[in-house]
Coordinates of C-alpha atoms in Angstrom, one line a residue:
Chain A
X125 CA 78.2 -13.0 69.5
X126 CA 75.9 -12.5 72.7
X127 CA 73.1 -10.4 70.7
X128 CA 73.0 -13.9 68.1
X129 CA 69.7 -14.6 67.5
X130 CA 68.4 -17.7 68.3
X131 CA 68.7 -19.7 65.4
X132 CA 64.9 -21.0 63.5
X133 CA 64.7 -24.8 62.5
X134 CA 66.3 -25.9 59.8
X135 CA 65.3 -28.4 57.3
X136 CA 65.4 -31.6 59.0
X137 CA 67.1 -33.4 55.6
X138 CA 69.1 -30.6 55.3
X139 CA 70.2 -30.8 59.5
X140 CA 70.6 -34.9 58.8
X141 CA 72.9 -34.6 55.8
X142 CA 75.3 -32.2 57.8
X143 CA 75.7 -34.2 60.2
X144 CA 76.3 -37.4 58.1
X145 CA 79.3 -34.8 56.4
X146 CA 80.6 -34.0 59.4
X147 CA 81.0 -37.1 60.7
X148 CA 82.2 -38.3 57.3
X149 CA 84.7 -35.8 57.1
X150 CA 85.5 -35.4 60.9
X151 CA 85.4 -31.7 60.9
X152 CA 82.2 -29.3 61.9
X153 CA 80.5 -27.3 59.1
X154 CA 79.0 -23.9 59.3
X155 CA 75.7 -24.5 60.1
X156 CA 73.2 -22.9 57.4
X157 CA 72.3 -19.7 56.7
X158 CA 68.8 -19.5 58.3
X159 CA 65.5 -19.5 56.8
X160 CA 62.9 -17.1 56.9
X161 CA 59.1 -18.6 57.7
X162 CA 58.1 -18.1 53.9
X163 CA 61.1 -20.5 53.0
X164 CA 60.3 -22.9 56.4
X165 CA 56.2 -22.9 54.4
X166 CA 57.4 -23.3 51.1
X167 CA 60.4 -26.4 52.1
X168 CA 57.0 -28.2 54.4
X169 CA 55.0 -27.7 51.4
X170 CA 57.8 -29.1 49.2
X171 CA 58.0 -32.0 51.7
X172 CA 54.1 -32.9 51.8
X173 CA 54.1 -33.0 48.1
X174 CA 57.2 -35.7 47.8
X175 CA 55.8 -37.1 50.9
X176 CA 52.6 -37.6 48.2
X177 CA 54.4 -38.5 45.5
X178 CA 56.4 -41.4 47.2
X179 CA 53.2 -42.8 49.0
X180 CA 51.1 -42.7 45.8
X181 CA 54.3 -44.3 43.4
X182 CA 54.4 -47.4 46.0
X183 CA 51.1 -48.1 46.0
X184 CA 49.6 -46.5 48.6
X185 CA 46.7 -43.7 49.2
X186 CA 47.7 -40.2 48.0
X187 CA 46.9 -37.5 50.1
X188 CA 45.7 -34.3 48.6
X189 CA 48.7 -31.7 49.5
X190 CA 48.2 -28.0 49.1
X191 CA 49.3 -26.8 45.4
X192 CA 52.4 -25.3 45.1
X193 CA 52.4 -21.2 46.0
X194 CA 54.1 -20.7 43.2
X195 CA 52.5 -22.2 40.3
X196 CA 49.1 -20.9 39.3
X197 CA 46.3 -22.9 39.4
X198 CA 44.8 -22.3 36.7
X199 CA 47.7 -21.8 33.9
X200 CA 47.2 -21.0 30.2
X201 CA 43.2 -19.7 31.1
X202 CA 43.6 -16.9 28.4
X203 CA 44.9 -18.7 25.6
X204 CA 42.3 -21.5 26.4
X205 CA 39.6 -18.6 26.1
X206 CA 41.3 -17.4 23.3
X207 CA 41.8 -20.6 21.8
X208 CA 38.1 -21.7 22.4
X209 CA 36.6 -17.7 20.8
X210 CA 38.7 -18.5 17.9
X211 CA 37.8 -22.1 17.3
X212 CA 33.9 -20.6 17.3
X213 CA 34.9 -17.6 15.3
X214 CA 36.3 -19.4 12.8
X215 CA 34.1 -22.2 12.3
X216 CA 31.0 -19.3 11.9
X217 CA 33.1 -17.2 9.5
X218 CA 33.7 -20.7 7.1
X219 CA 30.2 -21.2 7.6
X220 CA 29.1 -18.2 6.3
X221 CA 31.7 -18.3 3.7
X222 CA 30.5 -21.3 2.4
X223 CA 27.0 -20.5 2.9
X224 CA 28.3 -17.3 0.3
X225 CA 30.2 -19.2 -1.9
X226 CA 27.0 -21.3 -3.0
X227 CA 24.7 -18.2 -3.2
X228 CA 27.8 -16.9 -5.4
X229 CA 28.2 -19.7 -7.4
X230 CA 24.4 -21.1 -8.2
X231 CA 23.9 -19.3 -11.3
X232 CA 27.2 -20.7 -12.8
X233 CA 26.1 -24.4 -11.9
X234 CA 22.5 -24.2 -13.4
X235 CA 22.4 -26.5 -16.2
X236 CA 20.9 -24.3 -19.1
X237 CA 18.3 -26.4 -20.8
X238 CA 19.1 -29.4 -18.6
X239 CA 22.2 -30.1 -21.1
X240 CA 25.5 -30.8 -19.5
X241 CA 27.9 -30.9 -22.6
X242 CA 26.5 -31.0 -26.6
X243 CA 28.1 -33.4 -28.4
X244 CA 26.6 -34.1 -31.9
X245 CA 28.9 -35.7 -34.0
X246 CA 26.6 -36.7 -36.9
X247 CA 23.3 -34.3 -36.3
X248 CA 22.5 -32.1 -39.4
X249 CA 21.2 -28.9 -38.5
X250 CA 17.5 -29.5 -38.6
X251 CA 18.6 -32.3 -35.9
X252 CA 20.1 -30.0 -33.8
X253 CA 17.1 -27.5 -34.3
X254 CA 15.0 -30.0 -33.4
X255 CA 16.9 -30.8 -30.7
X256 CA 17.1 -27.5 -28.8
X257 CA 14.0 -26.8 -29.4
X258 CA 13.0 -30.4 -27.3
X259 CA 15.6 -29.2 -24.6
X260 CA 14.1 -25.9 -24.3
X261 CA 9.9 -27.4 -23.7
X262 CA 12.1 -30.3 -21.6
X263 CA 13.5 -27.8 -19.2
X264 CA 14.4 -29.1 -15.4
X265 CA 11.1 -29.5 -14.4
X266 CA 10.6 -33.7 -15.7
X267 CA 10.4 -35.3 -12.3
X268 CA 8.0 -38.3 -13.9
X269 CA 9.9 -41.7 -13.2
X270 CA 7.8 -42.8 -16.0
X271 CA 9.4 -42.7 -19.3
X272 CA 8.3 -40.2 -22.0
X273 CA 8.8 -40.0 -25.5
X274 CA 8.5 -37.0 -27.7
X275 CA 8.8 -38.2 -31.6
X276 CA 9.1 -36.4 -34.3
X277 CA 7.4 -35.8 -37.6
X278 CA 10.1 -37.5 -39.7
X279 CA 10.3 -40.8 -39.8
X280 CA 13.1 -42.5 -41.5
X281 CA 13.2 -46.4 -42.9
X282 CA 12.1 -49.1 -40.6
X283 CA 14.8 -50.7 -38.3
X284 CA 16.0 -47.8 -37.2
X285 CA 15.4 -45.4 -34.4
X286 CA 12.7 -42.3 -35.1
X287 CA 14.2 -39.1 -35.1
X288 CA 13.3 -37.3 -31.5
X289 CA 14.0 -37.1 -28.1
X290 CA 13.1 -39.7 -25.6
X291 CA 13.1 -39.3 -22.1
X292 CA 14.3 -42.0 -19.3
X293 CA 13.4 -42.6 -15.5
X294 CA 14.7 -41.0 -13.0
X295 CA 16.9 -42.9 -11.4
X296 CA 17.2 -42.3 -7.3
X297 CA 20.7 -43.4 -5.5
X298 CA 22.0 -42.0 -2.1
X299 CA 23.1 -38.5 -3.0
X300 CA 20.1 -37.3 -5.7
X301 CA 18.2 -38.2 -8.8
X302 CA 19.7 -38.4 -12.1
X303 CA 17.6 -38.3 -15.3
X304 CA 18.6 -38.1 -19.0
X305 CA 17.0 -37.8 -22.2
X306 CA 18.2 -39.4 -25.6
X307 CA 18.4 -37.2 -29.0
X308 CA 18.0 -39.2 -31.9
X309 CA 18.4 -38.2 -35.7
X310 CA 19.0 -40.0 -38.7
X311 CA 18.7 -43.0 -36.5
X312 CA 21.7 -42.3 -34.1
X313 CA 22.3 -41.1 -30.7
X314 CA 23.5 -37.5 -31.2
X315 CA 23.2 -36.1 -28.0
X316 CA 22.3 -37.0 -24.1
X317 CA 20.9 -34.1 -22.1
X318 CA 20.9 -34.3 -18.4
X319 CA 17.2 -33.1 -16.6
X320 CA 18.0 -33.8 -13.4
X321 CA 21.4 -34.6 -11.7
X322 CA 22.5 -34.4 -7.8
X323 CA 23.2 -30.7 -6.8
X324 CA 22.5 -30.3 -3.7
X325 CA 25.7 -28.8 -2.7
X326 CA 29.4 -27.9 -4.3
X327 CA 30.6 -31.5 -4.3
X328 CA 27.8 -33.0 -6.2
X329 CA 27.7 -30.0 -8.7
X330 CA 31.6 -30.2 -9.2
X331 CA 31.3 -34.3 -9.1
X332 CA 28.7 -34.2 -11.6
X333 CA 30.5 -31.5 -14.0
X334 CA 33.4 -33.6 -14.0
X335 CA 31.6 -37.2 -14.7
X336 CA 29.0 -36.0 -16.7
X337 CA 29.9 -34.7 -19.8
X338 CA 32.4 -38.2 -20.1
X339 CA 29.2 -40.1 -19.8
X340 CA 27.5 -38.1 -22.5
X341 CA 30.5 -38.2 -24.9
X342 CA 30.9 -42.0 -24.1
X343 CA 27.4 -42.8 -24.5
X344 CA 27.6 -41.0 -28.0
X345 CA 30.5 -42.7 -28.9
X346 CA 29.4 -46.0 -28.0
X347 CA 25.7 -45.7 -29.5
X348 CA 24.5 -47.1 -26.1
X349 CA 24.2 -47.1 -22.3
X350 CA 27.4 -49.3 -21.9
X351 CA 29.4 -46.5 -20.6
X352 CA 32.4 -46.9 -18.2
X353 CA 32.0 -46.0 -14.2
X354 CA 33.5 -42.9 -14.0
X355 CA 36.2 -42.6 -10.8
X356 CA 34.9 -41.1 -7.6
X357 CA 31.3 -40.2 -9.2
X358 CA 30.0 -44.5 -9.2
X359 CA 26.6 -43.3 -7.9
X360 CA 25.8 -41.0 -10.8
X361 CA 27.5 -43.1 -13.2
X362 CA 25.0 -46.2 -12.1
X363 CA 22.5 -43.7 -12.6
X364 CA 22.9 -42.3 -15.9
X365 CA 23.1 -45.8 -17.3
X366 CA 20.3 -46.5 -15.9
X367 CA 18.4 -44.0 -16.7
X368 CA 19.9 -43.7 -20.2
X369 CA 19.2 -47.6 -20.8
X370 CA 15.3 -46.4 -20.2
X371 CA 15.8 -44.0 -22.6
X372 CA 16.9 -46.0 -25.4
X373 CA 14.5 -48.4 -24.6
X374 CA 11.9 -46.3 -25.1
X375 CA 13.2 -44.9 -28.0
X376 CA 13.5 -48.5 -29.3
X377 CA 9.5 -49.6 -28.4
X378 CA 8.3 -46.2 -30.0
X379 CA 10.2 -47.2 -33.2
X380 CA 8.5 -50.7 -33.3
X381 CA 12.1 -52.6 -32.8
X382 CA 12.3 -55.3 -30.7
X383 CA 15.3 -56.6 -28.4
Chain B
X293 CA 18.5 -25.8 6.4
X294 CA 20.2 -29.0 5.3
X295 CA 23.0 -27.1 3.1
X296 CA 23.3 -25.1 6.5
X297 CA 24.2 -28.6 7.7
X298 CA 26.4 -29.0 5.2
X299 CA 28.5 -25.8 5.4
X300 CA 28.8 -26.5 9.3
X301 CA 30.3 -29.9 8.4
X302 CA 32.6 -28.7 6.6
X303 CA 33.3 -25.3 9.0
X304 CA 33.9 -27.9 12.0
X305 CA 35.9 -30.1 10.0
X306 CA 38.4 -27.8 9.0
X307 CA 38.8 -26.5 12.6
X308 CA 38.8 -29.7 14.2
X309 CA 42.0 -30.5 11.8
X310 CA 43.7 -27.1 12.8
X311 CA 43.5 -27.7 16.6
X312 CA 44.5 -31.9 16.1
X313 CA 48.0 -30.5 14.6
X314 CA 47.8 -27.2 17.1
X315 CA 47.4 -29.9 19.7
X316 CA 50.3 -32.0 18.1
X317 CA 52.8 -29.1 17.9
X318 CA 52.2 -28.0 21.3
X319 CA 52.8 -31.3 22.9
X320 CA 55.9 -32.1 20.8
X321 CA 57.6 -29.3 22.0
X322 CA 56.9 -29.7 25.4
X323 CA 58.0 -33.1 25.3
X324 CA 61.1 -32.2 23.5
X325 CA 61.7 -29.3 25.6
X326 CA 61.6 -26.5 23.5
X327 CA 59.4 -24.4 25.1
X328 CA 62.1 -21.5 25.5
X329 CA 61.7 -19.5 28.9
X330 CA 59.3 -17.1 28.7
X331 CA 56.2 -19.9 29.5
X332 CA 56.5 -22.1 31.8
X333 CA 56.3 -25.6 30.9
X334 CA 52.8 -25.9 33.2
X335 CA 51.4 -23.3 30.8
X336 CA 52.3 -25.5 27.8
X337 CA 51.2 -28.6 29.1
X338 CA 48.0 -27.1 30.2
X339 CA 47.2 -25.7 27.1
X340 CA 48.2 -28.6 24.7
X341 CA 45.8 -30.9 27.1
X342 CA 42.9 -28.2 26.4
X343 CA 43.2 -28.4 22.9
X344 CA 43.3 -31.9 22.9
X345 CA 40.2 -31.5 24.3
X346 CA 38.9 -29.1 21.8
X347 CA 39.8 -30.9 18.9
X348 CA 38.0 -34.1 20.6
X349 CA 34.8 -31.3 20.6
X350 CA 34.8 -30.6 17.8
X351 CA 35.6 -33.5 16.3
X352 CA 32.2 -34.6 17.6
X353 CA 30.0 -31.5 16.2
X354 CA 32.1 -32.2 12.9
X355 CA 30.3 -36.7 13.2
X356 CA 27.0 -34.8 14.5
X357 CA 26.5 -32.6 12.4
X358 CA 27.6 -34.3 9.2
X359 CA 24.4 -37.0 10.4
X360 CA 21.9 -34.3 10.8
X361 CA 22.6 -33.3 7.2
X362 CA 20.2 -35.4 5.4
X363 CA 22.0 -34.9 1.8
X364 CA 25.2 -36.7 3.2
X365 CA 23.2 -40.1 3.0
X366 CA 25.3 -41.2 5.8
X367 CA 24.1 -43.6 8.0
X368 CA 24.6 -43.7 11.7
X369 CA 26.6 -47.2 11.5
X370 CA 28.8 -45.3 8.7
X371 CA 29.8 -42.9 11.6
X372 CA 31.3 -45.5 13.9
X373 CA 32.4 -48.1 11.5
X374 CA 35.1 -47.6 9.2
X375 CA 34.3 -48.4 5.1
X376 CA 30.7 -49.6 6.3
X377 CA 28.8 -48.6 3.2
X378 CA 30.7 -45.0 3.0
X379 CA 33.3 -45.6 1.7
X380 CA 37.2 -45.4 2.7
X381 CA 37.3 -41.8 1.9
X382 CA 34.6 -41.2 5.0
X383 CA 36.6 -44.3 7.0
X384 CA 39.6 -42.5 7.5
X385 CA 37.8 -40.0 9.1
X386 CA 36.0 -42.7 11.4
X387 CA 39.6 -44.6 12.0
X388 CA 40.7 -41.0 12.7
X389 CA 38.2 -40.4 15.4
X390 CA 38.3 -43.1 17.3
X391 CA 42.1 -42.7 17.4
X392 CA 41.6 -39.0 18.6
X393 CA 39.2 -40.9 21.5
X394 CA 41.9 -43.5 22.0
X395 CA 44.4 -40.3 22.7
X396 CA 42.6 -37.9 24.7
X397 CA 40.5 -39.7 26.9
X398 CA 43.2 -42.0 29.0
X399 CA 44.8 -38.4 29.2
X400 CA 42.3 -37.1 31.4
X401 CA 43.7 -37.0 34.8
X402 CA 41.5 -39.7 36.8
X403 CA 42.1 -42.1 34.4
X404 CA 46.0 -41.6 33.6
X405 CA 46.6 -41.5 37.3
X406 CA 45.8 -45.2 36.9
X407 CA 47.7 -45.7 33.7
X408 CA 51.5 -46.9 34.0
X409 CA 53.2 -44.6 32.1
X410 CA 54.8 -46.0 29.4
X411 CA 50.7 -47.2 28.3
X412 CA 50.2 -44.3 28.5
X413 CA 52.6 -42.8 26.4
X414 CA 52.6 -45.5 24.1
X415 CA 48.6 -45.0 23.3
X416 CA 49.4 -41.3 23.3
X417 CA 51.8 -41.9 20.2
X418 CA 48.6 -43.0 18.4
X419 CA 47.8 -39.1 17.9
X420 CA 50.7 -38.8 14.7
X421 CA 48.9 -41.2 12.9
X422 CA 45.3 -39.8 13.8
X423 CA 46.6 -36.7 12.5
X424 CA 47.7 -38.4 9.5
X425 CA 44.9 -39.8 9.1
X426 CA 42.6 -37.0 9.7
X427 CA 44.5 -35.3 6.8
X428 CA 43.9 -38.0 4.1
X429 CA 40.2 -37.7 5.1
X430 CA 40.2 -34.2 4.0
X431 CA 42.1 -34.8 1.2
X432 CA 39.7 -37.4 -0.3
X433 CA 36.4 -36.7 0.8
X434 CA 36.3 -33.0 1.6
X435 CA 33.9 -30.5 -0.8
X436 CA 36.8 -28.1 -0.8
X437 CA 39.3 -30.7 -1.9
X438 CA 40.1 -29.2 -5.0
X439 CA 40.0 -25.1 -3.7
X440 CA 43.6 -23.9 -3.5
X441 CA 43.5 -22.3 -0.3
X442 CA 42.3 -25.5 1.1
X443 CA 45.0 -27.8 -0.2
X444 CA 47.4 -24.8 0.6
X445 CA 46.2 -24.7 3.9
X446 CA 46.2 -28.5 4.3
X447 CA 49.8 -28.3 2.8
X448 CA 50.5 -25.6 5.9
X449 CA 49.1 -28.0 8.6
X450 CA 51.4 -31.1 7.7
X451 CA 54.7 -28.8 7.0
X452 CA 53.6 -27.3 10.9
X453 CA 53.3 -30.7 11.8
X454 CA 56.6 -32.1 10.5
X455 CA 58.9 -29.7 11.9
X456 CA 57.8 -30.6 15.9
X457 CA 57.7 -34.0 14.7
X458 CA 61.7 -34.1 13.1
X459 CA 62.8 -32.4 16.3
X460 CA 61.3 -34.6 18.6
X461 CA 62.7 -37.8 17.1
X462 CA 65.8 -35.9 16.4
X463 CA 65.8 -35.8 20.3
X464 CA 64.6 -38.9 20.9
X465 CA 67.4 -40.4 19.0
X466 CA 69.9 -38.5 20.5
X467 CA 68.7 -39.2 24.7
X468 CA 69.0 -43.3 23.6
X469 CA 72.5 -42.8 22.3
X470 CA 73.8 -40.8 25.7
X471 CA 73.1 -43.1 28.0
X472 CA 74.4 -46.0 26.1
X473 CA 78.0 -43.8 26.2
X474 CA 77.9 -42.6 29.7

């Protein structure tokens, strides 16, 4: 025992709660094994910290303490870089997906002739001649808010509507312009073309596809602009009565019948 | 350039709702302590608080970017108040994000320092509903709505958000009954 080293400090919690033991129990404990100088750094540490903690929980100022050796300061920096690359990633790979999606998908959404859905109940063929051959001049090219009327040659008895296709205004609301045109023959509404209609993007198109072709067959139906708002497509369905009432309004003036 | 606009809307949107239930998961399992033993709990927490943080980013481009596109028609007042003129479908989205800013921003560590915890906690709850939330904004106004993948993909996000979610009050429920019996 004479070559003992002299023993390094101890914890001094550690050196209290021995001796509150030992003079609990009234005999004397081993004292404990000793520590090296990386343990005595790492117990101080340990000891600022809680030292911290306990002045900062009652209220008082918190004094910055070195961070713990072991924990890295900076945990998780890879997945945040990953995380963050593919956040950018994908967003720019949906954009461009979308982006080709709509380049895809244009040529399926063009309206040919500016006619949604053709629904002639009562049109004899030289109507419906008649008619596509109005659709074709009619095109999507009418911007004019002004209502046109294209009339043609026949003319049946008075009091009812001239046989031909009359055009209404175009009709703005938040998301695009909608415009329609009234076929008439034999005196009744036999079809509604669409000129114009919001298609900016995907969700208009696939709004308007939905909506419009109920609209049309409503309208037809009905023998007038007092259609039903269509569920989740209001603004085009405002729209397309509007622009339909025009249209049969004109229709009516050019036929000489009033109210 | 403004259906550019429009794609990137929809781009952040859809990322911005991966890395709200990401961010969810992440901290549901580090509350619950499932976070097995290869991580440590540190690298957990510190990645669930930077993708809170993310999602709050992105979140933003998503409301930027969606006001730069002229076609949307919305209005800058439609961006911060719920059902202004937009519409519920666009509100949720609005209640959403200021829910998101309601979470992550008393989480940064200057201000939670000064929070008592159970505040804290108890506005940091608010993120399940936001996430709800964010969800049924998708659902109802997004252009992809009716796509499969993206109501597959949506359908994905809320199962990966459930499980974390069952566990946690699973655990919950079991820590208020053990101390009652000890």
């Amino acid at each position: 025992m004479s070559n003992q080293q002299p023993r390094q400090p101890i914890d001094p919690l550690v050196a209290q709660r021995l001796q509150q033991m030992n003079t609990r129990t009234g005999q004397t404990l081993p004292p404990p094994r000793p520590i090296d100088a990386d343990q005595a750094a790492k117990l101080a540490a340990a000891a600022q910290r809680a030292a911290a903690a306990r002045a900062a929980k009652q209220g008082g100022t918190a004094v910055r303490t070195a961070p713990n050796p072991g924990r890295r300061a900076k945990p998780a920096r890879a997945s945040k870089v990953g995380a963050l690359a593919l956040s950018v990633a994908t967003t720019a790979g949906l954009t461009a997906m979308f982006a080709g999606q709509d380049t895809g998908t244009t040529d399926s959404v063009v309206l040919t002739g500016g006619t949604l859905a053709t629904v002639a109940p009562t049109a004899s063929t030289a109507a419906t001649a008649s008619t596509e051959a109005a659709t074709t001049t009619a095109g999507d090219t009418l911007t004019s808010a002004d209502p046109t009327t294209t009339v043609a040659a026949a003319a049946p008895a008075a009091a009812t509507i001239l046989d031909g296709t009359y055009v209404g205004a175009a009709d703005s609301n938040r998301w695009g312009v909608v415009q329609v045109q009234a076929v008439y023959s034999g005196g009744q509404l036999v079809d509604v073309q669409i000129l114009q209609y919001p298609d900016g993007d995907n969700k208009s198109v696939r709004i308007n596809q939905r909506s419009l072709p109920t609209l049309i067959s409503e309208a037809i139906a009905n023998q007038s602009a007092d259609v039903n708002t269509v569920s989740g497509a209001t603004y085009t369905s405002d729209s397309y009565v509007a622009s339909l009432q025009s249209a049969i309004d004109a229709a009516k003036a050019a036929s000489g019948i009033t109210g | 350039m403004t259906s550019w606009w429009w794609y990137l809307t929809r781009a952040t949107g859809i990322v911005a709702a991966v890395l709200a239930v990401a961010s969810l998961v992440w901290g549901l399992f580090f509350s619950s302590r499932n976070t097995g033993n290869r991580l440590k709990p540190n690298w957990w927490l510190a990645l669930h608080n930077y993708l809170g943080g993310l999602t709050l980013a992105f979140i933003g481009i998503h409301v930027v970017v969606s006001f730069l596109d002229t076609d949307s028609g919305l209005r800058f007042v439609d961006l911060l108040v719920p059902n202004s003129t937009a519409g519920w479908a666009i509100g949720w989205g609005v209640v959403a994000t200021w829910m998101f800013v309601l979470v992550v921003v008393p989480s940064m560590a200057r201000i939670r320092r000064r929070l008592p915890r159970k505040a804290w906690h108890a506005v940091h709850l608010i993120s399940i509903p936001a996430v709800v939330l964010s969800m049924v904004h998708a659902f109802q106004s997004g252009s992809d709505a009716t796509v499969s993948w993206f109501t597959r993909g949506l359908a994905l996000l809320v199962g990966l958000a459930v499980y974390p979610v069952t566990i946690r009050l699973i655990g919950l429920s079991q820590g208020r009954r053990r101390p009652a019996a000890a």
